[in-house]
CSV table of C-alpha atoms and ligand atoms in Angstrom, one decimal:
chain,number,residue,atom,x,y,z
O,21,MET,CA,0.0,-0.1,-0.4
O,22,THR,CA,1.2,3.5,-0.7
O,23,VAL,CA,-0.5,6.5,0.8
O,24,SER,CA,-2.5,8.7,-1.1
O,25,LEU,CA,-2.9,12.4,0.1
O,26,ARG,CA,-5.8,14.6,-0.8
O,27,LEU,CA,-4.4,18.1,-1.0
O,28,ASP,CA,-6.4,21.5,-2.1
O,29,PRO,CA,-4.6,22.0,-5.5
O,30,GLU,CA,-4.8,25.9,-4.8
O,31,GLN,CA,-3.9,26.2,-1.4
O,32,PRO,CA,-1.9,22.4,-0.8
O,33,SER,CA,-1.2,21.9,2.6
O,34,ARG,CA,2.7,23.0,4.2
O,35,GLU,CA,2.6,20.2,6.4
O,36,ALA,CA,2.0,17.9,3.5
O,37,ILE,CA,4.2,19.5,1.0
O,38,GLU,CA,7.1,19.0,3.6
O,39,TRP,CA,6.1,15.5,4.1
O,40,ALA,CA,6.9,14.6,0.6
O,41,ALA,CA,9.7,16.7,0.1
O,42,GLY,CA,11.4,15.1,2.9
O,43,ILE,CA,10.8,11.9,1.1
O,44,ILE,CA,12.3,13.4,-2.3
O,45,GLN,CA,15.7,14.4,-0.4
O,46,GLN,CA,15.5,10.9,1.3
O,47,GLY,CA,15.6,9.4,-2.1
O,48,GLY,CA,12.4,8.1,-2.1
O,49,LEU,CA,9.8,8.4,-5.0
O,50,VAL,CA,6.7,10.7,-4.8
O,51,ALA,CA,3.6,10.8,-7.3
O,52,PHE,CA,2.5,14.3,-8.0
O,53,PRO,CA,-0.1,16.1,-10.1
O,54,THR,CA,0.9,18.6,-13.1
O,55,GLU,CA,-1.3,20.0,-15.2
O,56,THR,CA,-0.8,17.7,-17.9
O,57,VAL,CA,-0.8,14.3,-16.1
O,58,TYR,CA,0.4,12.9,-12.9
O,59,GLY,CA,4.4,12.2,-12.5
O,60,VAL,CA,6.3,9.9,-10.3
O,61,GLY,CA,9.1,11.9,-8.8
O,62,ALA,CA,12.7,11.3,-7.4
O,63,ASP,CA,15.7,13.8,-6.9
O,64,ALA,CA,17.4,14.1,-10.1
O,65,LEU,CA,20.4,14.4,-8.7
O,66,ASN,CA,20.2,11.2,-6.7
O,67,ALA,CA,21.0,8.4,-9.2
O,68,ALA,CA,19.9,5.4,-6.8
O,69,ALA,CA,16.6,7.2,-6.5
O,70,VAL,CA,16.2,7.9,-10.2
O,71,ASN,CA,16.8,4.2,-11.2
O,72,ARG,CA,14.1,3.2,-8.4
O,73,ILE,CA,11.8,5.0,-10.8
O,74,PHE,CA,12.6,2.8,-13.8
O,75,ASP,CA,12.2,-0.3,-11.6
O,76,ALA,CA,9.1,1.2,-10.5
O,77,LYS,CA,7.5,1.9,-13.6
O,78,GLY,CA,9.0,-1.3,-15.6
O,79,ARG,CA,10.7,1.4,-18.1
O,80,PRO,CA,13.2,0.6,-20.6
O,81,SER,CA,16.6,1.9,-19.1
O,82,ASP,CA,17.4,3.6,-22.6
O,83,ASN,CA,14.5,6.1,-21.9
O,84,PRO,CA,15.3,9.3,-20.7
O,85,LEU,CA,13.2,11.4,-17.9
O,86,ILE,CA,12.0,14.7,-18.1
O,87,VAL,CA,13.6,16.7,-15.5
O,88,HIS,CA,10.8,19.4,-13.6
O,89,VAL,CA,12.4,22.7,-12.3
O,90,ALA,CA,10.8,25.4,-10.0
O,91,SER,CA,13.3,28.4,-11.0
O,92,ARG,CA,15.8,29.5,-13.3
O,93,LYS,CA,18.6,29.1,-11.0
O,94,MET,CA,17.7,25.5,-11.0
O,95,LEU,CA,17.9,25.0,-14.7
O,96,ASP,CA,20.9,26.5,-15.0
O,97,ARG,CA,22.7,23.6,-12.5
O,98,LEU,CA,21.4,21.1,-15.2
O,99,VAL,CA,22.2,22.6,-18.7
O,100,ALA,CA,25.3,23.6,-20.8
O,101,ARG,CA,24.1,26.2,-22.1
O,102,VAL,CA,20.6,28.0,-22.7
O,103,PRO,CA,20.1,29.0,-26.3
O,104,GLU,CA,18.4,32.4,-27.1
O,105,LYS,CA,15.4,30.1,-28.7
O,106,ALA,CA,15.4,28.5,-25.3
O,107,GLU,CA,15.0,32.1,-23.4
O,108,ARG,CA,11.9,33.3,-25.9
O,109,LEU,CA,9.9,29.9,-25.4
O,110,MET,CA,10.4,29.8,-21.4
O,111,GLU,CA,9.6,33.5,-21.5
O,112,ARG,CA,6.6,32.7,-23.6
O,113,PHE,CA,5.4,29.1,-22.2
O,114,TRP,CA,6.9,28.3,-18.7
O,115,PRO,CA,5.6,27.2,-16.0
O,116,GLY,CA,3.5,25.3,-18.9
O,117,PRO,CA,3.3,21.8,-21.0
O,118,LEU,CA,6.4,22.7,-22.9
O,119,THR,CA,9.6,20.1,-22.2
O,120,LEU,CA,12.7,21.7,-23.9
O,121,VAL,CA,15.9,18.9,-25.0
O,122,LEU,CA,18.8,21.0,-24.0
O,123,GLU,CA,23.0,20.6,-23.9
O,124,ARG,CA,23.2,18.4,-20.5
O,125,LYS,CA,26.2,19.5,-18.1
O,126,ALA,CA,28.3,16.4,-18.1
O,127,ASP,CA,27.8,15.6,-14.1
O,128,ALA,CA,24.4,16.5,-13.8
O,129,ALA,CA,21.3,14.2,-13.7
O,130,SER,CA,23.2,11.6,-16.0
O,131,ALA,CA,20.9,9.0,-14.4
O,132,ALA,CA,17.4,10.9,-15.5
O,133,ALA,CA,19.1,11.8,-19.0
O,134,ALA,CA,19.7,7.7,-19.4
O,135,GLY,CA,23.6,8.5,-20.6
O,136,LEU,CA,22.3,11.0,-23.5
O,137,PRO,CA,24.4,14.1,-23.6
O,138,THR,CA,21.1,16.3,-23.5
O,139,LEU,CA,18.1,16.6,-21.0
O,140,ALA,CA,14.8,17.2,-21.2
O,141,VAL,CA,13.8,19.9,-18.7
O,142,ARG,CA,10.6,22.1,-17.9
O,143,MET,CA,8.7,23.9,-15.3
O,144,PRO,CA,5.2,22.6,-14.7
O,145,GLN,CA,2.2,24.8,-14.5
O,146,ASN,CA,0.7,23.3,-11.1
O,147,LYS,CA,1.0,24.6,-7.6
O,148,ILE,CA,1.4,21.2,-6.0
O,149,ALA,CA,4.6,20.3,-8.4
O,150,LEU,CA,5.9,23.9,-8.0
O,151,GLU,CA,5.8,23.8,-4.2
O,152,LEU,CA,7.2,20.6,-4.1
O,153,ILE,CA,10.6,21.2,-5.8
O,154,ARG,CA,10.5,24.4,-4.0
O,155,THR,CA,10.7,22.8,-1.1
O,156,ALA,CA,12.6,19.7,-1.8
O,157,ASN,CA,15.0,22.2,-3.0
O,158,THR,CA,16.2,20.2,-5.9
O,159,PRO,CA,15.2,19.6,-9.6
O,160,ILE,CA,12.8,16.6,-9.7
O,161,ALA,CA,13.0,13.7,-12.2
O,162,ALA,CA,9.5,12.4,-13.3
O,163,PRO,CA,8.0,10.5,-16.0
O,164,SER,CA,4.0,10.0,-16.3
O,165,ALA,CA,3.1,7.8,-13.4
O,166,ASN,CA,2.0,4.9,-15.0
O,167,ILE,CA,3.3,1.1,-15.9
O,168,SER,CA,5.5,1.6,-19.0
O,169,GLY,CA,3.2,1.5,-21.8
O,170,ARG,CA,-0.5,2.2,-19.9
O,171,PRO,CA,-2.2,5.2,-20.5
O,172,SER,CA,-0.6,8.1,-18.6
O,173,PRO,CA,-2.7,9.1,-15.1
O,174,THR,CA,-4.8,11.9,-15.3
O,175,ARG,CA,-6.1,11.3,-11.7
O,176,ALA,CA,-4.7,9.9,-8.3
O,177,GLU,CA,-6.7,6.8,-8.5
O,178,HIS,CA,-4.7,6.0,-11.7
O,179,VAL,CA,-2.0,6.2,-10.1
O,180,VAL,CA,-3.0,3.8,-7.3
O,181,SER,CA,-4.0,1.7,-9.7
O,182,ASP,CA,-0.4,1.2,-11.4
O,183,LEU,CA,1.9,2.1,-9.2
O,184,SER,CA,0.6,1.4,-5.1
O,185,GLY,CA,3.2,-0.7,-3.4
O,186,ARG,CA,5.9,0.5,-5.4
O,187,ILE,CA,6.3,4.3,-4.4
O,188,ASP,CA,6.2,5.9,-1.2
O,189,LEU,CA,3.5,8.5,-1.5
O,190,ILE,CA,0.8,9.7,-3.8
O,191,LEU,CA,-0.1,13.8,-3.4
O,192,ASP,CA,-3.9,13.6,-4.7
O,193,GLY,CA,-4.3,17.4,-6.5
O,194,GLY,CA,-7.5,16.0,-8.4
O,195,GLU,CA,-8.0,15.4,-12.2
O,196,THR,CA,-5.2,17.3,-14.1
O,197,ARG,CA,-6.2,20.3,-16.0
O,198,ILE,CA,-5.3,19.3,-19.5
O,199,GLY,CA,-4.7,15.6,-19.8
O,200,VAL,CA,-2.2,14.6,-22.4
O,201,GLU,CA,1.7,15.0,-22.0
O,202,SER,CA,4.1,17.9,-22.7
O,203,THR,CA,5.4,19.0,-26.1
O,204,VAL,CA,9.1,17.9,-26.7
O,205,LEU,CA,11.0,20.2,-28.3
O,206,ASP,CA,14.7,19.5,-29.1
O,207,LEU,CA,16.7,22.8,-29.3
O,208,THR,CA,20.0,21.0,-29.8
O,209,THR,CA,19.4,21.1,-33.7
O,210,ASP,CA,18.8,23.5,-36.3
O,211,PRO,CA,16.0,23.8,-37.0
O,212,ALA,CA,14.5,22.7,-33.5
O,213,VAL,CA,12.5,19.5,-33.9
O,214,VAL,CA,9.1,18.7,-32.3
O,215,LEU,CA,9.9,15.0,-30.5
O,216,ARG,CA,6.5,14.4,-29.1
O,217,PRO,CA,3.5,16.4,-30.1
O,218,GLY,CA,1.6,17.9,-27.1
O,219,TRP,CA,-0.6,20.5,-25.7
O,220,ILE,CA,1.5,23.1,-27.3
O,221,THR,CA,1.4,23.1,-30.9
O,222,GLN,CA,4.0,23.0,-33.5
O,223,GLU,CA,2.6,26.5,-34.8
O,224,GLU,CA,2.5,27.9,-31.4
O,225,LEU,CA,6.2,27.2,-31.3
O,226,ALA,CA,7.0,28.3,-34.7
O,227,GLY,CA,5.5,31.6,-34.1
O,228,VAL,CA,8.2,31.9,-31.1
O,229,VAL,CA,11.2,30.7,-32.7
O,230,GLY,CA,10.3,30.5,-36.3
O,231,ALA,CA,11.2,27.3,-38.1
O,232,VAL,CA,10.2,24.0,-36.2
O,233,GLU,CA,10.6,20.3,-37.9
O,234,ALA,CA,7.4,17.9,-37.3
O,235,PHE,CA,8.2,15.1,-35.0
O,236,ALA,CA,7.0,12.3,-37.4
O,237,THR,CA,9.9,10.8,-39.7
O,238,ILE,CA,11.9,7.6,-38.6
O,239,ARG,CA,14.9,9.6,-37.8
O,240,GLU,CA,13.2,11.8,-35.4
O,241,LEU,CA,11.6,9.1,-33.8
O,242,MET,CA,15.0,7.5,-33.1
O,243,ARG,CA,16.2,10.4,-31.4
O,244,SER,CA,13.4,10.3,-28.7
O,245,PRO,CA,13.6,7.3,-27.4
O,246,GLY,CA,10.5,6.7,-25.7
O,247,THR,CA,8.4,7.4,-29.0
O,248,ARG,CA,9.9,3.8,-29.9
O,249,HIS,CA,8.1,2.1,-27.8
O,250,ARG,CA,4.4,1.2,-27.8
O,251,HIS,CA,2.5,3.8,-25.5
O,252,TYR,CA,-0.7,4.8,-23.8
O,253,SER,CA,-2.0,1.6,-24.4
O,254,PRO,CA,-5.1,0.0,-22.5
O,255,ARG,CA,-5.2,-3.8,-22.6
O,256,ALA,CA,-8.1,-4.0,-25.1
O,257,ARG,CA,-7.4,-3.9,-28.6
O,258,VAL,CA,-7.9,-0.4,-30.1
O,259,VAL,CA,-9.8,0.2,-33.4
O,260,ILE,CA,-9.9,4.1,-35.1
O,261,THR,CA,-12.9,5.2,-36.9
O,262,GLU,CA,-13.3,8.2,-39.3
O,263,THR,CA,-14.8,11.3,-37.3
O,264,GLY,CA,-18.9,11.7,-37.6
O,265,ASN,CA,-19.0,8.3,-40.0
O,266,VAL,CA,-21.7,6.9,-38.3
O,267,ALA,CA,-22.1,3.9,-40.3
O,268,HIS,CA,-18.4,2.9,-39.8
O,269,ILE,CA,-18.5,3.5,-36.4
O,270,LYS,CA,-21.7,1.4,-35.8
O,271,GLU,CA,-20.4,-1.4,-38.3
O,272,THR,CA,-17.0,-1.5,-36.2
O,273,CYS,CA,-18.9,-1.9,-33.0
O,274,LEU,CA,-21.7,-4.7,-34.1
O,275,GLY,CA,-18.8,-6.9,-36.3
O,276,SER,CA,-17.4,-7.3,-33.1
O,277,LEU,CA,-19.8,-7.6,-30.5
O,278,GLY,CA,-20.5,-11.3,-31.0
O,279,ALA,CA,-16.8,-12.2,-29.8
O,280,GLY,CA,-16.8,-9.9,-26.5
O,281,ALA,CA,-17.6,-6.8,-24.9
O,282,VAL,CA,-17.1,-3.7,-26.9
O,283,GLY,CA,-15.7,0.0,-25.3
O,284,LEU,CA,-16.9,2.9,-27.4
O,285,ILE,CA,-15.3,6.4,-26.8
O,286,CYS,CA,-17.1,8.9,-29.2
O,287,HIS,CA,-18.5,12.4,-30.0
O,288,THR,CA,-21.4,11.6,-32.2
O,289,PRO,CA,-24.1,10.2,-30.5
O,290,ILE,CA,-24.5,6.3,-31.6
O,291,ASP,CA,-27.6,4.6,-30.9
O,292,ILE,CA,-26.8,0.8,-30.2
O,293,VAL,CA,-28.3,-0.5,-27.0
O,294,HIS,CA,-26.5,-4.0,-25.8
O,295,HIS,CA,-25.4,-5.4,-22.8
O,296,GLN,CA,-22.2,-5.9,-24.3
O,297,LEU,CA,-21.4,-2.3,-25.3
O,298,ARG,CA,-20.3,0.4,-22.8
O,299,SER,CA,-19.8,4.1,-24.3
O,300,VAL,CA,-18.0,7.4,-22.8
O,301,VAL,CA,-19.5,10.4,-25.1
O,302,LEU,CA,-17.0,13.2,-25.4
O,303,ASP,CA,-17.5,16.6,-26.8
O,304,ASN,CA,-15.5,16.9,-30.4
O,305,ASN,CA,-12.8,18.7,-29.6
O,306,ALA,CA,-9.0,18.5,-28.5
O,307,GLU,CA,-9.6,19.9,-24.8
O,308,SER,CA,-12.7,17.0,-24.1
O,309,TYR,CA,-10.6,14.2,-25.7
O,310,ALA,CA,-7.1,15.1,-24.2
O,311,ARG,CA,-8.9,15.7,-20.7
O,312,SER,CA,-11.0,12.6,-20.7
O,313,ILE,CA,-9.2,9.6,-23.0
O,314,TYR,CA,-6.7,8.1,-20.6
O,315,ASP,CA,-9.7,7.8,-18.0
O,316,ALA,CA,-12.1,5.8,-20.3
O,317,MET,CA,-9.5,3.8,-21.9
O,318,ARG,CA,-9.0,3.0,-18.4
O,319,GLU,CA,-12.6,3.0,-17.3
O,320,LEU,CA,-13.4,0.5,-20.4
O,321,ASP,CA,-10.7,-1.5,-19.7
O,322,SER,CA,-11.5,-2.4,-15.9
O,323,TRP,CA,-15.3,-3.1,-17.3
O,324,GLY,CA,-14.0,-6.1,-19.3
O,325,ALA,CA,-13.9,-4.3,-22.9
O,326,GLN,CA,-11.7,-6.8,-25.3
O,327,LEU,CA,-12.0,-3.9,-28.1
O,328,ILE,CA,-12.1,-0.1,-27.8
O,329,VAL,CA,-13.2,1.9,-30.6
O,330,ILE,CA,-12.3,5.4,-30.6
O,331,GLU,CA,-13.9,8.2,-32.9
O,332,ALA,CA,-11.4,10.1,-34.2
O,333,ILE,CA,-11.2,14.1,-33.9
O,334,ALA,CA,-9.7,16.7,-36.3
O,335,GLU,CA,-6.1,17.0,-36.6
O,336,GLU,CA,-5.7,20.5,-36.0
O,337,GLY,CA,-4.1,22.4,-33.0
O,338,ALA,CA,-3.9,20.1,-30.1
O,339,GLY,CA,-5.9,17.3,-31.8
O,340,THR,CA,-2.5,16.7,-33.4
O,341,ALA,CA,-1.2,15.4,-29.8
O,342,VAL,CA,-4.5,13.6,-28.9
O,343,MET,CA,-4.4,11.9,-32.4
O,344,ASP,CA,-0.8,11.0,-32.0
O,345,ARG,CA,-1.7,9.3,-28.8
O,346,ILE,CA,-4.8,7.3,-30.1
O,347,ARG,CA,-2.7,6.1,-33.0
O,348,ARG,CA,-0.1,4.7,-30.4
O,349,ALA,CA,-2.9,3.0,-28.1
O,350,ALA,CA,-4.1,1.4,-31.6
O,351,GLY,CA,-0.4,0.2,-32.3
O,352,GLU,CA,-0.6,2.3,-35.5
O,353,GLU,CA,2.7,4.2,-34.4
K,16,TXA,O1,3.8,16.3,-19.6
K,16,TXA,C1,4.8,15.8,-19.1
K,16,TXA,O2,5.6,15.6,-20.0
K,16,TXA,C2,4.7,14.4,-18.0
K,16,TXA,C3,4.3,15.2,-16.6
K,16,TXA,C4,4.3,14.2,-15.5
K,16,TXA,O3,5.9,16.0,-16.9
K,16,TXA,N1,5.9,13.5,-18.2
K,16,TXA,C5,5.9,12.8,-19.1
K,16,TXA,O4,7.1,12.3,-19.2
K,16,TXA,O5,5.2,12.5,-20.2
K,16,TXA,P1,7.5,10.7,-19.6
K,16,TXA,O6,8.6,10.5,-19.1
K,16,TXA,O7,6.3,9.7,-19.9
K,16,TXA,O8,7.9,11.1,-21.2
K,16,TXA,C6,8.9,12.0,-21.6
K,16,TXA,C7,9.5,12.0,-23.1
K,16,TXA,C8,9.2,10.5,-23.3
K,16,TXA,O9,9.3,10.3,-24.7
K,16,TXA,C9,11.4,10.6,-23.6
K,16,TXA,O10,12.1,9.5,-24.4
K,16,TXA,C10,11.4,12.2,-24.1
K,16,TXA,O11,10.2,12.6,-23.2
K,16,TXA,N2,13.0,12.6,-23.6
K,16,TXA,C11,13.5,12.6,-22.6
K,16,TXA,N3,14.6,13.2,-22.1
K,16,TXA,C12,15.1,13.2,-23.5
K,16,TXA,C13,16.2,13.7,-24.3
K,16,TXA,N4,17.1,13.8,-23.2
K,16,TXA,N5,15.9,13.5,-25.6
K,16,TXA,C14,15.1,13.5,-26.1
K,16,TXA,N6,13.5,13.0,-25.7
K,16,TXA,C15,13.8,12.8,-24.2
K,17,MG,MG1,4.9,8.2,-20.3
């Protein structure tokens, strides 16, 4: 059993934050909310503690972690050089869901970097996260707080179900605001490359730093180790249907109902009533899908779905990141 502490996200109790910070300083693991998803954190400067994260998640050891900072001073302890583009992006998007890959100081956070000469860093926009980092007074390495390969956790209950007994404490700050992971931008190359699409779009980044390359080529996939592994998947098989195509959605669901329970995540209401069909209806926009898709996948999994049918949304704005995660869940990328 792992203790889960419920905190007021706007006014987290000092006592709870100090307790959590103490665990971090002693080399323990604490799960905490960010504005994107829950992370499971350790002192980024303590290699033994960071290695415990890889064990707890069953994470491949070649997949580096994001290091979370609460101040510019903390960032300067970690990276060799802050390019001008990074300055502009931090000014515009930090604290917020943007991770920057920068050149690492040779002696800083090498366990989190999985030995790479670069380091992924971000400043989260969440009071609990920021106060935890500040109080621990050390950068915190934190991947999403799920068992490797499973959907990222957007509620403390998801962390409990994946990591209870494997970590020391969970800070429960309620449902996360955004629900899809941060955008990962590599600034060690020119032009910069989006390694993982996220809430902050390529267009928004290009608006600040000029040319930004898209993520989806083999070469780029090879550069962000995490994007090579199967990701964000429920246990059930996932099939994607076109947006708004009622006939296609119905056919896909009905075609599988004989073989077992079917879950449906959609925005177009579908009039099939069947004891082996359960649907989660979301709004037809990136905000709604981002916030609820992982929760819906987990809910349909625990209900016993053998197949989850997901109706696509438009790939514009943050819809690109949402569809990237849905395709990965379906094993298409
Ligand atoms: O929103 C988020 O980013 C959440 C919250 C907790 O901050 N964190 C998160 O971490 O999603 P994780 O570990 O699940 O994903 C980190 C991604 C992986 O795809 C990893 O390969 C990539 O960032 N990454 C980390 N360090 C890197 C590096 N030095 N170079 C390239 N990619 C890196
Ligand atoms: Mg993850």
